[in-house]
Coordinates of N, CA and C and ligand atoms in Angstrom, one line a residue:
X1 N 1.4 -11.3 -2.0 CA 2.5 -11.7 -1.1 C 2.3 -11.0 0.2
X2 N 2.3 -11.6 1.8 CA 2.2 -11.4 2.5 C 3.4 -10.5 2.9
X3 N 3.3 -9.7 4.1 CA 5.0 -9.2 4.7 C 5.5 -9.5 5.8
X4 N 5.4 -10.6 6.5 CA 5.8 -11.1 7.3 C 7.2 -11.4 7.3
X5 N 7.8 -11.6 6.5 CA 9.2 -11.8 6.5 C 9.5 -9.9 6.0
X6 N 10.1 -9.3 7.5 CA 9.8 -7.5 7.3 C 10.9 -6.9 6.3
X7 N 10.7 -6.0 5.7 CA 11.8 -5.8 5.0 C 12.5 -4.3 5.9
X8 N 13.4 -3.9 5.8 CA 14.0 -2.7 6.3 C 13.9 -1.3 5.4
X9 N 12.7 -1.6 4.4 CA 12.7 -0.5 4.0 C 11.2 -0.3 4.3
X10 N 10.6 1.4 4.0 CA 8.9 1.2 3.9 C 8.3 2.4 3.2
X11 N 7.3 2.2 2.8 CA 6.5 3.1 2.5 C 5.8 4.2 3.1
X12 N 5.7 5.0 3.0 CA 5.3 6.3 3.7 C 3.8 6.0 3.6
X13 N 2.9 5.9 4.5 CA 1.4 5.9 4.7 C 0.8 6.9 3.4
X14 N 1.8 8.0 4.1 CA 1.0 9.3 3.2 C 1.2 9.5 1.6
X15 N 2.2 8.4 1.3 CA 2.3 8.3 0.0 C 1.0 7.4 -0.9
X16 N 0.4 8.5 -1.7 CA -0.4 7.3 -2.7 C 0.2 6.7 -3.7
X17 N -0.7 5.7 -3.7 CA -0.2 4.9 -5.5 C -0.5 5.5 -6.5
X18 N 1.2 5.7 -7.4 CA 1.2 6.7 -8.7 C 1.2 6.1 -10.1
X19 N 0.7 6.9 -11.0 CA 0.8 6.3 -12.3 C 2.3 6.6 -12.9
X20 N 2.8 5.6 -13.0 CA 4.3 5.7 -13.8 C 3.8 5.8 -15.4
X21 N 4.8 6.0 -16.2 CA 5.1 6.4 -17.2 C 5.7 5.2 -18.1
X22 N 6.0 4.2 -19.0 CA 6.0 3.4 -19.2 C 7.7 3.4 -19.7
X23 N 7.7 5.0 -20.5 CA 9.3 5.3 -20.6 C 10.0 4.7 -18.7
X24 N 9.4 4.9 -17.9 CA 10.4 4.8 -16.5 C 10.4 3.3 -16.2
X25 N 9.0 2.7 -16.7 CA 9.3 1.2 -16.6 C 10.4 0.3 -16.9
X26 N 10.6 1.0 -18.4 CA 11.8 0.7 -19.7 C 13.3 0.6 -18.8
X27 N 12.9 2.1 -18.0 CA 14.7 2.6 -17.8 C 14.9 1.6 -16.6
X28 N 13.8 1.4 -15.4 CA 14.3 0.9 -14.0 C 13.9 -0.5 -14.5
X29 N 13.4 -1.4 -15.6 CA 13.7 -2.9 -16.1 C 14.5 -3.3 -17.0
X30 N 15.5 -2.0 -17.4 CA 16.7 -1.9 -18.3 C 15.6 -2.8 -19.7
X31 N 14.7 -2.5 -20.3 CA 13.6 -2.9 -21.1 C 13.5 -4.3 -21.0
X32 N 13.0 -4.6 -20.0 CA 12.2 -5.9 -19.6 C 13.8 -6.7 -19.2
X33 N 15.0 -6.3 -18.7 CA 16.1 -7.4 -19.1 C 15.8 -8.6 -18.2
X34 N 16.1 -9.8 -18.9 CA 15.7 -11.1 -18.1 C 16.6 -11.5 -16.9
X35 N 17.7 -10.4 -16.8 CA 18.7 -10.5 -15.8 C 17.8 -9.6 -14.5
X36 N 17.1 -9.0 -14.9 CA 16.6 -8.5 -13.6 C 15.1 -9.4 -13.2
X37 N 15.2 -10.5 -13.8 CA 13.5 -11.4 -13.3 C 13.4 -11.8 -12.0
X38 N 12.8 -11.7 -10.8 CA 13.2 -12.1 -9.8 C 12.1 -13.0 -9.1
X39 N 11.1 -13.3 -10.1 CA 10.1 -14.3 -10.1 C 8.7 -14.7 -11.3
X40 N 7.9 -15.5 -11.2 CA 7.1 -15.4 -12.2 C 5.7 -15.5 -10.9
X41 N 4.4 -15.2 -11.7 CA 3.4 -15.8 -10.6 C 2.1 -15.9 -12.0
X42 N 1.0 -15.4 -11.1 CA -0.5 -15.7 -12.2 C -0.2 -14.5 -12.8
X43 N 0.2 -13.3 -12.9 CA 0.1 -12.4 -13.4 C 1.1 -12.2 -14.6
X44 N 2.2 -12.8 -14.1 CA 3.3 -12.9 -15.2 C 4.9 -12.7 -14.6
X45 N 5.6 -12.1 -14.9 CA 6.8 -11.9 -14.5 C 7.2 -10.6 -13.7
X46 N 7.9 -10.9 -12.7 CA 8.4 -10.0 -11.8 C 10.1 -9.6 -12.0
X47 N 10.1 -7.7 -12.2 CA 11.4 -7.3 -12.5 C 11.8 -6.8 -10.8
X48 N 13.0 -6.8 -10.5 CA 13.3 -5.8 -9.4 C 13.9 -4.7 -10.4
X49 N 13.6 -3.7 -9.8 CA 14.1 -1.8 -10.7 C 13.9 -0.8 -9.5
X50 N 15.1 0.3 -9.7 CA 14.9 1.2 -8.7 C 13.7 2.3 -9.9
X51 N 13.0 3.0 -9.2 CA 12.0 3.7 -9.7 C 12.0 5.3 -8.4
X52 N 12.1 6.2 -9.1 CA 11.6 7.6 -8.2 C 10.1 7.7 -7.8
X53 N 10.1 7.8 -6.2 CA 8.9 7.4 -5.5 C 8.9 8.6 -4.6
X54 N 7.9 9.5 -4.9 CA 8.4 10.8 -4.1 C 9.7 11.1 -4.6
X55 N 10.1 11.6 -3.2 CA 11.8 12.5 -3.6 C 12.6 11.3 -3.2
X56 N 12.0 9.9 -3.0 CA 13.2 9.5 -3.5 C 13.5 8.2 -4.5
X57 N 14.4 7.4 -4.2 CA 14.9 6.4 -4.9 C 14.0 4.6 -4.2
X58 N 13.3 4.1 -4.9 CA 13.0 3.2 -4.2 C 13.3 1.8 -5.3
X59 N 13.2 0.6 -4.4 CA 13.7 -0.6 -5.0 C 11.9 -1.3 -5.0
X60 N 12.1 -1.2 -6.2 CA 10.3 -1.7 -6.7 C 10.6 -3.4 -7.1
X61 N 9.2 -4.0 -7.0 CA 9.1 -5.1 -7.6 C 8.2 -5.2 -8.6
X62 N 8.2 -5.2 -9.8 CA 7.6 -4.6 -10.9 C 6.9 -5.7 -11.6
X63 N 5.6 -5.9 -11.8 CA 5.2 -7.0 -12.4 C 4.4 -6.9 -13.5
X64 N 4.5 -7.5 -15.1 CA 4.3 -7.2 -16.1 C 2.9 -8.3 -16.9
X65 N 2.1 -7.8 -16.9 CA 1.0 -8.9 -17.2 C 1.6 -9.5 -18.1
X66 N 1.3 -10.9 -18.6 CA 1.4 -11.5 -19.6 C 0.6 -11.4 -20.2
X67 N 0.6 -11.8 -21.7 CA -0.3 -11.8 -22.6 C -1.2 -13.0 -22.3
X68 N -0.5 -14.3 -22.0 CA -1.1 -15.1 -21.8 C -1.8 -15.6 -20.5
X69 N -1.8 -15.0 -19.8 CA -2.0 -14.7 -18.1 C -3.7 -14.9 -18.2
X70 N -4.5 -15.6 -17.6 CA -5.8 -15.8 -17.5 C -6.1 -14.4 -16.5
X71 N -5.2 -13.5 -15.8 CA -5.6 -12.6 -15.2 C -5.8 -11.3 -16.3
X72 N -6.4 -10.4 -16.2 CA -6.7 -9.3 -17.4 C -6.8 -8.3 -16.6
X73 N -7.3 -7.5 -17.8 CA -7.7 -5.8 -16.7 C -8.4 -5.8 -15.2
X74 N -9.4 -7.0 -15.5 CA -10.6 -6.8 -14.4 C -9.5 -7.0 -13.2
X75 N -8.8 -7.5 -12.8 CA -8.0 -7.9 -11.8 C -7.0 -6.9 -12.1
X76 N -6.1 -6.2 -12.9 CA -5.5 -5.7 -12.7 C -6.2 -3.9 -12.1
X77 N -7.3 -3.5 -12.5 CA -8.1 -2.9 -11.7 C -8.2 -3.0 -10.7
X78 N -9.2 -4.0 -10.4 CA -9.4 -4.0 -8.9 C -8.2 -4.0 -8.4
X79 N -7.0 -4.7 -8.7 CA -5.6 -4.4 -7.7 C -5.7 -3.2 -7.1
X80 N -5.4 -2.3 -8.1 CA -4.8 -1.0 -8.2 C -6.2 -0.4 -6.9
X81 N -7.4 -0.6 -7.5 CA -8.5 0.5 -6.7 C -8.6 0.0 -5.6
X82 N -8.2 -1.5 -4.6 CA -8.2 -2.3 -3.4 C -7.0 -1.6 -2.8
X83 N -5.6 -2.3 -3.1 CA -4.4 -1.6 -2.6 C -3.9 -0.6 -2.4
X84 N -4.6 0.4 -3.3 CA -4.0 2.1 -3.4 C -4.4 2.4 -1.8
X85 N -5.7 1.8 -1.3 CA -6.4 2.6 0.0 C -6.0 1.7 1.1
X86 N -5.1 0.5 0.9 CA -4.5 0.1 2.2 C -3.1 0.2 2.5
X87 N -3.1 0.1 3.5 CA -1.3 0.7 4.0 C -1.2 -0.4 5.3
X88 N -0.3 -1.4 5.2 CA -0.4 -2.0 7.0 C 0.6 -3.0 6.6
X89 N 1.8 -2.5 8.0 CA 2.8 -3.2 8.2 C 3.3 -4.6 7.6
X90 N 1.8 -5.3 7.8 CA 2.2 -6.7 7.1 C 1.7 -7.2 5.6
X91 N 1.3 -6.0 5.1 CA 0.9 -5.9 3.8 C 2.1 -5.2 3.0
X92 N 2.2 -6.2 1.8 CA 3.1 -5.3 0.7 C 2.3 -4.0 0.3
X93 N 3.0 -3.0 -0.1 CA 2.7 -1.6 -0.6 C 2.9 -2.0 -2.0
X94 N 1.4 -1.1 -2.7 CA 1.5 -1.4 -4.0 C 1.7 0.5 -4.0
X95 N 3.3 0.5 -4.8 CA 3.5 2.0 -4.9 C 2.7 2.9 -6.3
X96 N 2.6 1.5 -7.3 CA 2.1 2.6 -8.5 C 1.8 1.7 -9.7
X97 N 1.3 2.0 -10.6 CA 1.1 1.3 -11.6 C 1.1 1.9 -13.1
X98 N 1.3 0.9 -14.3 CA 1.8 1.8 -15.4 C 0.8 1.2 -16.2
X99 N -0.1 1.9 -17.6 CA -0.8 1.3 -18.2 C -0.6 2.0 -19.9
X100 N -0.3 1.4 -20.3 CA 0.0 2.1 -21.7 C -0.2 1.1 -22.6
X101 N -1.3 1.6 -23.8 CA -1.5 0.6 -24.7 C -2.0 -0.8 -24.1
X102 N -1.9 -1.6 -24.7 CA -1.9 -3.3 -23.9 C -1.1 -3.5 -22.7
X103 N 0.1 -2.6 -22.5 CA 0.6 -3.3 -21.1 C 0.0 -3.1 -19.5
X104 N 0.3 -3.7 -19.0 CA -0.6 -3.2 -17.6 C 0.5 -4.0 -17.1
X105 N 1.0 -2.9 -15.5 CA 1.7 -3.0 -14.7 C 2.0 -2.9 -13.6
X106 N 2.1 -2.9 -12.6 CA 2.0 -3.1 -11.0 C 3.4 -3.0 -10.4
X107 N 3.5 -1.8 -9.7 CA 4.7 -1.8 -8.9 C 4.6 -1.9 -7.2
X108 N 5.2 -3.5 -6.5 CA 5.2 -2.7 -5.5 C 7.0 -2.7 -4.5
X109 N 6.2 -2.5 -3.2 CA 7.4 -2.1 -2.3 C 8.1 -3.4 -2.7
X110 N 9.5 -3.5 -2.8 CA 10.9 -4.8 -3.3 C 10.7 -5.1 -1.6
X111 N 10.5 -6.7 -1.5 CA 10.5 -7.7 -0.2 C 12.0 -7.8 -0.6
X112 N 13.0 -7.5 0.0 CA 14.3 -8.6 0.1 C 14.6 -9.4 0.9
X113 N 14.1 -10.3 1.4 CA 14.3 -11.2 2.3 C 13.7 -12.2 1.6
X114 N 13.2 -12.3 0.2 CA 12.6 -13.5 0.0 C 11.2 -13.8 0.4
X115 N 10.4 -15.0 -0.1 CA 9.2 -14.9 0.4 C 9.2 -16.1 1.6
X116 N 7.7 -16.7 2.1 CA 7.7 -17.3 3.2 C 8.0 -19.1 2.5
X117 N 7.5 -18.7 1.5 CA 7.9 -20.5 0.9 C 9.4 -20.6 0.6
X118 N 10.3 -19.4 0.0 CA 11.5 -20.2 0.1 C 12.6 -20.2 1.6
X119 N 11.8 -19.6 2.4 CA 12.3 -19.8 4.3 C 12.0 -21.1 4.6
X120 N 10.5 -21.4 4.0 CA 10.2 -23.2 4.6 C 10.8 -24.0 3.7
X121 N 11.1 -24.2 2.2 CA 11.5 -25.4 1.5 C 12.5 -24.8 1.1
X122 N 13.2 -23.8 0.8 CA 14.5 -23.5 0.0 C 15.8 -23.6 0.3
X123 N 15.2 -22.4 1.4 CA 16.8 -21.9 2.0 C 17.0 -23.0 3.0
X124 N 18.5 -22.9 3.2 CA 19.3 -23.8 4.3 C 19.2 -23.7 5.6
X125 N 19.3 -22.3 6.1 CA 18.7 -22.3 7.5 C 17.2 -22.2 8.0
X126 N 17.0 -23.0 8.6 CA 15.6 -23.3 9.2 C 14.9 -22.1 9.9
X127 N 13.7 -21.7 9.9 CA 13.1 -20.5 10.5 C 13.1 -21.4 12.3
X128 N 13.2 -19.9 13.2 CA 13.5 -21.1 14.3 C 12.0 -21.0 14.6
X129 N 11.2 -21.8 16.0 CA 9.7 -21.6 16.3 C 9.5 -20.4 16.8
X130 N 10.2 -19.2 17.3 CA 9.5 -17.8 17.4 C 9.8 -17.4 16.5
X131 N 10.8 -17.2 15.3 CA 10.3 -16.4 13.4 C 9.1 -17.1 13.3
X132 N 9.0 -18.4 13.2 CA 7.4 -18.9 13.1 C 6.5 -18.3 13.3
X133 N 6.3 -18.0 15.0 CA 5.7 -17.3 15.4 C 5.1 -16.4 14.8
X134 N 6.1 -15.3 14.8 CA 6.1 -13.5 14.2 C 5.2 -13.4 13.2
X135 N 6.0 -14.8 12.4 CA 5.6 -14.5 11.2 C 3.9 -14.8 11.0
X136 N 3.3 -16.1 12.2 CA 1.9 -16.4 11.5 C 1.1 -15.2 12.5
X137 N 1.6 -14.5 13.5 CA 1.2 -13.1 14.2 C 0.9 -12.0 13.0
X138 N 2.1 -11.9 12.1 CA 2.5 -10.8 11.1 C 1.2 -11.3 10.5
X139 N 1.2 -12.4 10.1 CA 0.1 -12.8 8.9 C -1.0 -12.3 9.3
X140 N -1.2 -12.7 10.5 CA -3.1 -12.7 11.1 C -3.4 -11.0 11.3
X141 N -2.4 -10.5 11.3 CA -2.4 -9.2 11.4 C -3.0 -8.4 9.8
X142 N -2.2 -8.9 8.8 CA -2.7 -8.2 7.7 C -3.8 -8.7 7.2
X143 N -4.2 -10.0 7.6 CA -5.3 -10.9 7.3 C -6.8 -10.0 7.9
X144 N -6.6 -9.5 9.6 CA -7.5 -9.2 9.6 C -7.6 -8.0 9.9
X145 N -6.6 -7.2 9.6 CA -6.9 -5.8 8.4 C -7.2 -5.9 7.4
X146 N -7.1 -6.7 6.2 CA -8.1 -7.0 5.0 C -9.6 -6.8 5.2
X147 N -9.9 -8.0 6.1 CA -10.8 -8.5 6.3 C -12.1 -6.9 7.3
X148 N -11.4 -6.2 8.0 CA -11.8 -5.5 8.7 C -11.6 -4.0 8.1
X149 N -10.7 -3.6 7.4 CA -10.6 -2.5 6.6 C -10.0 -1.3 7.4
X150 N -9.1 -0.3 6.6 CA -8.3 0.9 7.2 C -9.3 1.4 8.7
Ligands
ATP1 N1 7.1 -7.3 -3.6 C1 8.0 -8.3 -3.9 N2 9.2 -8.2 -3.5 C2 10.1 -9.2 -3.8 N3 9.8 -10.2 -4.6 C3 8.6 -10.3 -5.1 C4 7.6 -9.4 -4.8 N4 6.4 -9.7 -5.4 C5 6.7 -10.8 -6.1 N5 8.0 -11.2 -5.9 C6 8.6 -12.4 -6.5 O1 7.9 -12.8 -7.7 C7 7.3 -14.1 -7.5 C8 5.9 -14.1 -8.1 O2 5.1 -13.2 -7.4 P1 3.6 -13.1 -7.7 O3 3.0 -12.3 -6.6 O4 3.4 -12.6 -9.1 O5 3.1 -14.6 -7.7 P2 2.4 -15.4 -6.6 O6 2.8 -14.9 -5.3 O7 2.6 -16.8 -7.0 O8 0.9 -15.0 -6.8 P3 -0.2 -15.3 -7.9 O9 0.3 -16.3 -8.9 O10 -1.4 -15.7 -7.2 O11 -0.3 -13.9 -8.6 C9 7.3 -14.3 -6.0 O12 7.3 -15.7 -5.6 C10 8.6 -13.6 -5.5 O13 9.7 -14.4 -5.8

């Protein structure tokens, strides 16, 4: 997920991505509750949960492999060893990850504004042509920091 639609919260540059504890996954997804799902994707299901990030409290978006997920460790690796070393405005922050037994898990920074597909087909108010804008600027921005590296 891109970050062009910005959120008001952020990650500290200087913070690395931590290994959580799988007890803390439990507590901040009240254990997996389906009241907190706030999406599905290739990986499997997304919880929102506040999680202790540094000294403080942060609003995570927590994603839980599936069993049945064609994605496996090899991707859930590389996630983790790709994103730990980038940090940029228009990139989601992956804050930390949990790996216990079979589960493998991925926390990052909570987008609240939704993503860029439910701005174009969902929601009711229309993005006007400068959010447009911002937003394919925001894009090209983290695209070619990918592409070009810290
Ligand atoms: N950081 C986040 N903040 C808020 N909501 C998120 C975040 N990450 C994912 N979501 C929600 O979970 C949904 C699924 O996200 P996910 O990244 O797993 O799937 P995807 O974007 O379809 O990618 P893929 O299937 O390729 O893994 C998103 O559409 C969004 O609603």
């Amino acid at each position: 997920m891109s970050r062009s639609l910005k959120s008001t919260s952020s990650i500290q540059r200087s913070q690395p991505c931590r290994r959580f504890e799988f007890s803390e996954i439990l507590i901040a997804t009240e254990n997996f509750d389906e009241s907190l799902v706030i999406g599905s994707g290739g990986f499997g299901k997304v919880y929102k949960g506040n999680v202790i990030y540094g000294s403080r409290i942060v609003v995570a978006a927590i994603k839980r492999l599936d069993s049945m997920s064609k994605q496996g460790a090899t991707e859930f690796w590389a996630e983790i060893h790709m994103l730990s070393m980038l940090r940029h405005c228009n990139l989601v922050s992956l804050i930390g990850y949990c790996n216990h037994e079979k589960e493998m898990i991925l926390l990052y920074e909570y987008m609240p504004n939704g993503t860029l597909d439910d701005h174009l087909h969902k929601l009711r108010s229309p993005l006007s042509w400068l959010q447009r804008l911002n937003i394919c600027i925001g894009a090209s921005r983290g695209l070619h920091y990918l592409h070009t590296g810290p």
